[in-house]
mmCIF file with all atom_site columns, C-alpha atoms in Angstrom:
data_model
loop_
_atom_site.group_PDB
_atom_site.id
_atom_site.type_symbol
_atom_site.label_atom_id
_atom_site.label_alt_id
_atom_site.label_comp_id
_atom_site.label_asym_id
_atom_site.label_entity_id
_atom_site.label_seq_id
_atom_site.pdbx_PDB_ins_code
_atom_site.Cartn_x
_atom_site.Cartn_y
_atom_site.Cartn_z
_atom_site.occupancy
_atom_site.B_iso_or_equiv
_atom_site.pdbx_formal_charge
_atom_site.auth_seq_id
_atom_site.auth_comp_id
_atom_site.auth_asym_id
_atom_site.auth_atom_id
_atom_site.pdbx_PDB_model_num
ATOM 1   C CA . VAL P 1 1   ? 101.046 124.744 90.481  1.00 85.00 ? 1   VAL P CA 1
ATOM 2   C CA . GLN P 1 2   ? 103.012 123.789 87.223  1.00 91.00 ? 2   GLN P CA 1
ATOM 3   C CA . LEU P 1 3   ? 101.415 119.996 87.268  1.00 96.00 ? 3   LEU P CA 1
ATOM 4   C CA . GLN P 1 4   ? 98.008  118.970 87.885  1.00 95.00 ? 4   GLN P CA 1
ATOM 5   C CA . ALA P 1 5   ? 97.508  115.111 88.424  1.00 95.00 ? 5   ALA P CA 1
ATOM 6   C CA . SER P 1 6   ? 94.260  113.323 88.602  1.00 95.00 ? 6   SER P CA 1
ATOM 7   C CA . GLY P 1 7   ? 92.699  109.958 87.998  1.00 96.00 ? 7   GLY P CA 1
ATOM 8   C CA . GLY P 1 8   ? 93.664  108.032 91.072  1.00 94.00 ? 8   GLY P CA 1
ATOM 9   C CA . GLY P 1 9   ? 91.303  105.597 92.681  1.00 97.00 ? 9   GLY P CA 1
ATOM 10  C CA . ALA P 1 10  ? 90.623  102.235 93.955  1.00 98.00 ? 10  ALA P CA 1
ATOM 11  C CA . VAL P 1 11  ? 90.234  99.235  91.826  1.00 98.00 ? 11  VAL P CA 1
ATOM 12  C CA . GLN P 1 12  ? 90.392  95.448  91.915  1.00 98.00 ? 12  GLN P CA 1
ATOM 13  C CA . ALA P 1 13  ? 93.145  93.430  90.818  1.00 98.00 ? 13  ALA P CA 1
ATOM 14  C CA . GLY P 1 14  ? 92.980  93.076  87.123  1.00 98.00 ? 14  GLY P CA 1
ATOM 15  C CA . GLY P 1 15  ? 91.352  96.294  86.484  1.00 98.00 ? 15  GLY P CA 1
ATOM 16  C CA . SER P 1 16  ? 92.536  99.457  84.779  1.00 98.00 ? 16  SER P CA 1
ATOM 17  C CA . LEU P 1 17  ? 92.990  103.209 85.618  1.00 98.00 ? 17  LEU P CA 1
ATOM 18  C CA . ARG P 1 18  ? 93.952  106.215 83.764  1.00 98.00 ? 18  ARG P CA 1
ATOM 19  C CA . LEU P 1 19  ? 96.073  108.894 85.268  1.00 98.00 ? 19  LEU P CA 1
ATOM 20  C CA . SER P 1 20  ? 96.268  112.417 83.759  1.00 98.00 ? 20  SER P CA 1
ATOM 21  C CA . CYS P 1 21  ? 98.862  115.262 84.162  1.00 97.00 ? 21  CYS P CA 1
ATOM 22  C CA . ALA P 1 22  ? 98.123  118.565 82.833  1.00 97.00 ? 22  ALA P CA 1
ATOM 23  C CA . THR P 1 23  ? 100.699 121.437 82.853  1.00 95.00 ? 23  THR P CA 1
ATOM 24  C CA . PHE P 1 24  ? 101.595 124.439 80.805  1.00 94.00 ? 24  PHE P CA 1
ATOM 25  C CA . PRO P 1 25  ? 102.740 124.550 77.188  1.00 92.00 ? 25  PRO P CA 1
ATOM 26  C CA . ASP P 1 26  ? 106.067 125.835 78.181  1.00 91.00 ? 26  ASP P CA 1
ATOM 27  C CA . ILE P 1 27  ? 106.695 123.043 80.305  1.00 91.00 ? 27  ILE P CA 1
ATOM 28  C CA . PHE P 1 28  ? 105.077 120.348 78.270  1.00 91.00 ? 28  PHE P CA 1
ATOM 29  C CA . ASN P 1 29  ? 106.959 121.159 74.903  1.00 90.00 ? 29  ASN P CA 1
ATOM 30  C CA . VAL P 1 30  ? 110.376 121.032 76.712  1.00 91.00 ? 30  VAL P CA 1
ATOM 31  C CA . ALA P 1 31  ? 110.350 118.778 79.544  1.00 94.00 ? 31  ALA P CA 1
ATOM 32  C CA . ILE P 1 32  ? 110.634 114.984 79.877  1.00 96.00 ? 32  ILE P CA 1
ATOM 33  C CA . MET P 1 33  ? 107.346 113.932 81.399  1.00 97.00 ? 33  MET P CA 1
ATOM 34  C CA . GLY P 1 34  ? 107.208 111.141 83.835  1.00 97.00 ? 34  GLY P CA 1
ATOM 35  C CA . TRP P 1 35  ? 105.184 109.428 86.395  1.00 98.00 ? 35  TRP P CA 1
ATOM 36  C CA . TYR P 1 36  ? 106.765 108.028 89.503  1.00 98.00 ? 36  TYR P CA 1
ATOM 37  C CA . ARG P 1 37  ? 105.291 106.137 92.467  1.00 98.00 ? 37  ARG P CA 1
ATOM 38  C CA . GLN P 1 38  ? 105.794 105.689 96.135  1.00 98.00 ? 38  GLN P CA 1
ATOM 39  C CA . ALA P 1 39  ? 104.315 103.048 98.226  1.00 96.00 ? 39  ALA P CA 1
ATOM 40  C CA . PRO P 1 40  ? 104.291 103.029 101.988 1.00 91.00 ? 40  PRO P CA 1
ATOM 41  C CA . GLY P 1 41  ? 107.650 102.827 103.511 1.00 94.00 ? 41  GLY P CA 1
ATOM 42  C CA . LYS P 1 42  ? 109.256 102.773 100.046 1.00 96.00 ? 42  LYS P CA 1
ATOM 43  C CA . GLN P 1 43  ? 111.222 105.089 98.084  1.00 97.00 ? 43  GLN P CA 1
ATOM 44  C CA . ARG P 1 44  ? 109.794 106.877 95.232  1.00 98.00 ? 44  ARG P CA 1
ATOM 45  C CA . ASP P 1 45  ? 110.617 105.037 91.851  1.00 98.00 ? 45  ASP P CA 1
ATOM 46  C CA . ARG P 1 46  ? 110.254 105.829 88.206  1.00 98.00 ? 46  ARG P CA 1
ATOM 47  C CA . VAL P 1 47  ? 107.469 104.257 86.590  1.00 98.00 ? 47  VAL P CA 1
ATOM 48  C CA . ALA P 1 48  ? 107.479 105.403 83.065  1.00 98.00 ? 48  ALA P CA 1
ATOM 49  C CA . SER P 1 49  ? 108.661 108.694 81.044  1.00 98.00 ? 49  SER P CA 1
ATOM 50  C CA . ILE P 1 50  ? 108.237 110.174 77.572  1.00 97.00 ? 50  ILE P CA 1
ATOM 51  C CA . SER P 1 51  ? 110.366 112.705 75.779  1.00 95.00 ? 51  SER P CA 1
ATOM 52  C CA . SER P 1 52  ? 108.954 116.026 74.729  1.00 92.00 ? 52  SER P CA 1
ATOM 53  C CA . ARG P 1 53  ? 109.705 115.851 70.837  1.00 84.00 ? 53  ARG P CA 1
ATOM 54  C CA . ALA P 1 54  ? 110.192 112.337 69.679  1.00 86.00 ? 54  ALA P CA 1
ATOM 55  C CA . GLY P 1 55  ? 107.918 110.850 72.275  1.00 91.00 ? 55  GLY P CA 1
ATOM 56  C CA . ILE P 1 56  ? 110.552 108.164 73.328  1.00 96.00 ? 56  ILE P CA 1
ATOM 57  C CA . THR P 1 57  ? 109.130 106.153 76.319  1.00 98.00 ? 57  THR P CA 1
ATOM 58  C CA . ASN P 1 58  ? 110.839 104.132 78.898  1.00 98.00 ? 58  ASN P CA 1
ATOM 59  C CA . TYR P 1 59  ? 109.074 102.035 81.474  1.00 98.00 ? 59  TYR P CA 1
ATOM 60  C CA . ALA P 1 60  ? 110.157 100.264 84.732  1.00 98.00 ? 60  ALA P CA 1
ATOM 61  C CA . GLU P 1 61  ? 110.423 96.548  84.105  1.00 98.00 ? 61  GLU P CA 1
ATOM 62  C CA . SER P 1 62  ? 107.588 95.979  86.495  1.00 97.00 ? 62  SER P CA 1
ATOM 63  C CA . VAL P 1 63  ? 104.994 97.602  84.434  1.00 98.00 ? 63  VAL P CA 1
ATOM 64  C CA . LYS P 1 64  ? 106.200 96.747  80.970  1.00 98.00 ? 64  LYS P CA 1
ATOM 65  C CA . GLY P 1 65  ? 103.253 95.489  79.163  1.00 98.00 ? 65  GLY P CA 1
ATOM 66  C CA . ARG P 1 66  ? 100.615 96.751  81.231  1.00 98.00 ? 66  ARG P CA 1
ATOM 67  C CA . PHE P 1 67  ? 101.162 100.451 81.575  1.00 98.00 ? 67  PHE P CA 1
ATOM 68  C CA . THR P 1 68  ? 101.293 102.984 78.565  1.00 98.00 ? 68  THR P CA 1
ATOM 69  C CA . ILE P 1 69  ? 102.314 106.614 78.743  1.00 98.00 ? 69  ILE P CA 1
ATOM 70  C CA . SER P 1 70  ? 101.246 108.883 76.345  1.00 97.00 ? 70  SER P CA 1
ATOM 71  C CA . ARG P 1 71  ? 101.128 112.638 75.486  1.00 95.00 ? 71  ARG P CA 1
ATOM 72  C CA . ASP P 1 72  ? 98.194  114.709 74.015  1.00 94.00 ? 72  ASP P CA 1
ATOM 73  C CA . ASN P 1 73  ? 100.168 117.725 72.538  1.00 91.00 ? 73  ASN P CA 1
ATOM 74  C CA . ALA P 1 74  ? 96.723  119.649 72.107  1.00 93.00 ? 74  ALA P CA 1
ATOM 75  C CA . LYS P 1 75  ? 95.981  119.326 75.609  1.00 96.00 ? 75  LYS P CA 1
ATOM 76  C CA . ASN P 1 76  ? 99.412  119.664 77.134  1.00 95.00 ? 76  ASN P CA 1
ATOM 77  C CA . THR P 1 77  ? 98.489  116.657 79.024  1.00 96.00 ? 77  THR P CA 1
ATOM 78  C CA . VAL P 1 78  ? 100.356 113.236 79.764  1.00 97.00 ? 78  VAL P CA 1
ATOM 79  C CA . TYR P 1 79  ? 98.489  110.017 80.410  1.00 98.00 ? 79  TYR P CA 1
ATOM 80  C CA . LEU P 1 80  ? 99.467  106.776 82.248  1.00 98.00 ? 80  LEU P CA 1
ATOM 81  C CA . GLN P 1 81  ? 97.208  104.053 81.377  1.00 98.00 ? 81  GLN P CA 1
ATOM 82  C CA . MET P 1 82  ? 97.371  101.259 83.557  1.00 98.00 ? 82  MET P CA 1
ATOM 83  C CA . ASN P 1 83  ? 95.922  97.991  83.132  1.00 98.00 ? 83  ASN P CA 1
ATOM 84  C CA . ASN P 1 84  ? 95.918  94.621  84.718  1.00 98.00 ? 84  ASN P CA 1
ATOM 85  C CA . LEU P 1 85  ? 96.485  96.209  87.770  1.00 98.00 ? 85  LEU P CA 1
ATOM 86  C CA . MET P 1 86  ? 98.044  94.488  90.772  1.00 98.00 ? 86  MET P CA 1
ATOM 87  C CA . PRO P 1 87  ? 97.958  94.847  94.474  1.00 97.00 ? 87  PRO P CA 1
ATOM 88  C CA . GLU P 1 88  ? 101.971 95.696  94.235  1.00 97.00 ? 88  GLU P CA 1
ATOM 89  C CA . ASP P 1 89  ? 100.840 98.728  92.131  1.00 98.00 ? 89  ASP P CA 1
ATOM 90  C CA . THR P 1 90  ? 99.206  100.413 95.060  1.00 98.00 ? 90  THR P CA 1
ATOM 91  C CA . ALA P 1 91  ? 101.101 103.615 95.859  1.00 98.00 ? 91  ALA P CA 1
ATOM 92  C CA . VAL P 1 92  ? 100.689 107.342 95.719  1.00 98.00 ? 92  VAL P CA 1
ATOM 93  C CA . TYR P 1 93  ? 101.749 108.355 91.945  1.00 98.00 ? 93  TYR P CA 1
ATOM 94  C CA . TYR P 1 94  ? 103.327 111.420 91.159  1.00 98.00 ? 94  TYR P CA 1
ATOM 95  C CA . CYS P 1 95  ? 103.727 113.301 87.767  1.00 97.00 ? 95  CYS P CA 1
ATOM 96  C CA . ASN P 1 96  ? 107.079 114.941 86.971  1.00 97.00 ? 96  ASN P CA 1
ATOM 97  C CA . ALA P 1 97  ? 108.466 117.248 84.671  1.00 97.00 ? 97  ALA P CA 1
ATOM 98  C CA . ASP P 1 98  ? 112.337 117.427 84.050  1.00 96.00 ? 98  ASP P CA 1
ATOM 99  C CA . SER P 1 99  ? 114.148 119.824 82.148  1.00 94.00 ? 99  SER P CA 1
ATOM 100 C CA . VAL P 1 100 ? 117.749 119.849 81.461  1.00 89.00 ? 100 VAL P CA 1
ATOM 101 C CA . VAL P 1 101 ? 118.055 122.557 78.974  1.00 89.00 ? 101 VAL P CA 1
ATOM 102 C CA . PRO P 1 102 ? 120.903 124.892 80.008  1.00 90.00 ? 102 PRO P CA 1
ATOM 103 C CA . GLY P 1 103 ? 119.385 128.105 81.375  1.00 90.00 ? 103 GLY P CA 1
ATOM 104 C CA . ASN P 1 104 ? 116.067 126.606 81.631  1.00 88.00 ? 104 ASN P CA 1
ATOM 105 C CA . ALA P 1 105 ? 116.531 123.663 83.915  1.00 91.00 ? 105 ALA P CA 1
ATOM 106 C CA . TYR P 1 106 ? 113.988 122.477 86.438  1.00 93.00 ? 106 TYR P CA 1
ATOM 107 C CA . ASN P 1 107 ? 112.287 119.457 87.967  1.00 95.00 ? 107 ASN P CA 1
ATOM 108 C CA . TYR P 1 108 ? 108.606 119.959 89.057  1.00 96.00 ? 108 TYR P CA 1
ATOM 109 C CA . TRP P 1 109 ? 106.372 117.581 90.802  1.00 97.00 ? 109 TRP P CA 1
ATOM 110 C CA . GLY P 1 110 ? 102.692 117.399 90.822  1.00 95.00 ? 110 GLY P CA 1
ATOM 111 C CA . GLN P 1 111 ? 100.529 116.602 93.835  1.00 94.00 ? 111 GLN P CA 1
ATOM 112 C CA . GLY P 1 112 ? 100.378 112.757 94.366  1.00 94.00 ? 112 GLY P CA 1
ATOM 113 C CA . THR P 1 113 ? 97.129  110.710 93.491  1.00 97.00 ? 113 THR P CA 1
ATOM 114 C CA . LEU P 1 114 ? 96.540  107.439 95.342  1.00 97.00 ? 114 LEU P CA 1
ATOM 115 C CA . VAL P 1 115 ? 96.157  104.322 93.454  1.00 98.00 ? 115 VAL P CA 1
ATOM 116 C CA . THR P 1 116 ? 94.667  101.353 95.704  1.00 98.00 ? 116 THR P CA 1
ATOM 117 C CA . VAL P 1 117 ? 94.510  97.835  94.225  1.00 98.00 ? 117 VAL P CA 1
ATOM 118 C CA . SER P 1 118 ? 92.794  95.054  96.218  1.00 98.00 ? 118 SER P CA 1
ATOM 119 C CA . SER P 1 119 ? 93.170  91.773  95.583  1.00 94.00 ? 119 SER P CA 1
#
């Protein structure tokens, strides 16, 4: 398993959760790490991503100002801090590692972790 995700759970609206995604150094140091989510009956959408070197972040409009993606280089782990959660954030969240390096391109998915937000 290249990516090990954890941290999902059930919270009430307005609450917070932090998701973690641990991986191997050779993946962590190269890939763009991201979080995606898939709600029942919907497609999987990108929530946030962070680049490997400069740590440049990108967020879906729906989570800007509420979610924060970060990297811990010492632990080869990416986090998604989710604050002010809303019922529409309910979904299975997936960690992703994407490399487009020539000769070392890949796209890995972690197992999903369920986030349930009740109103």
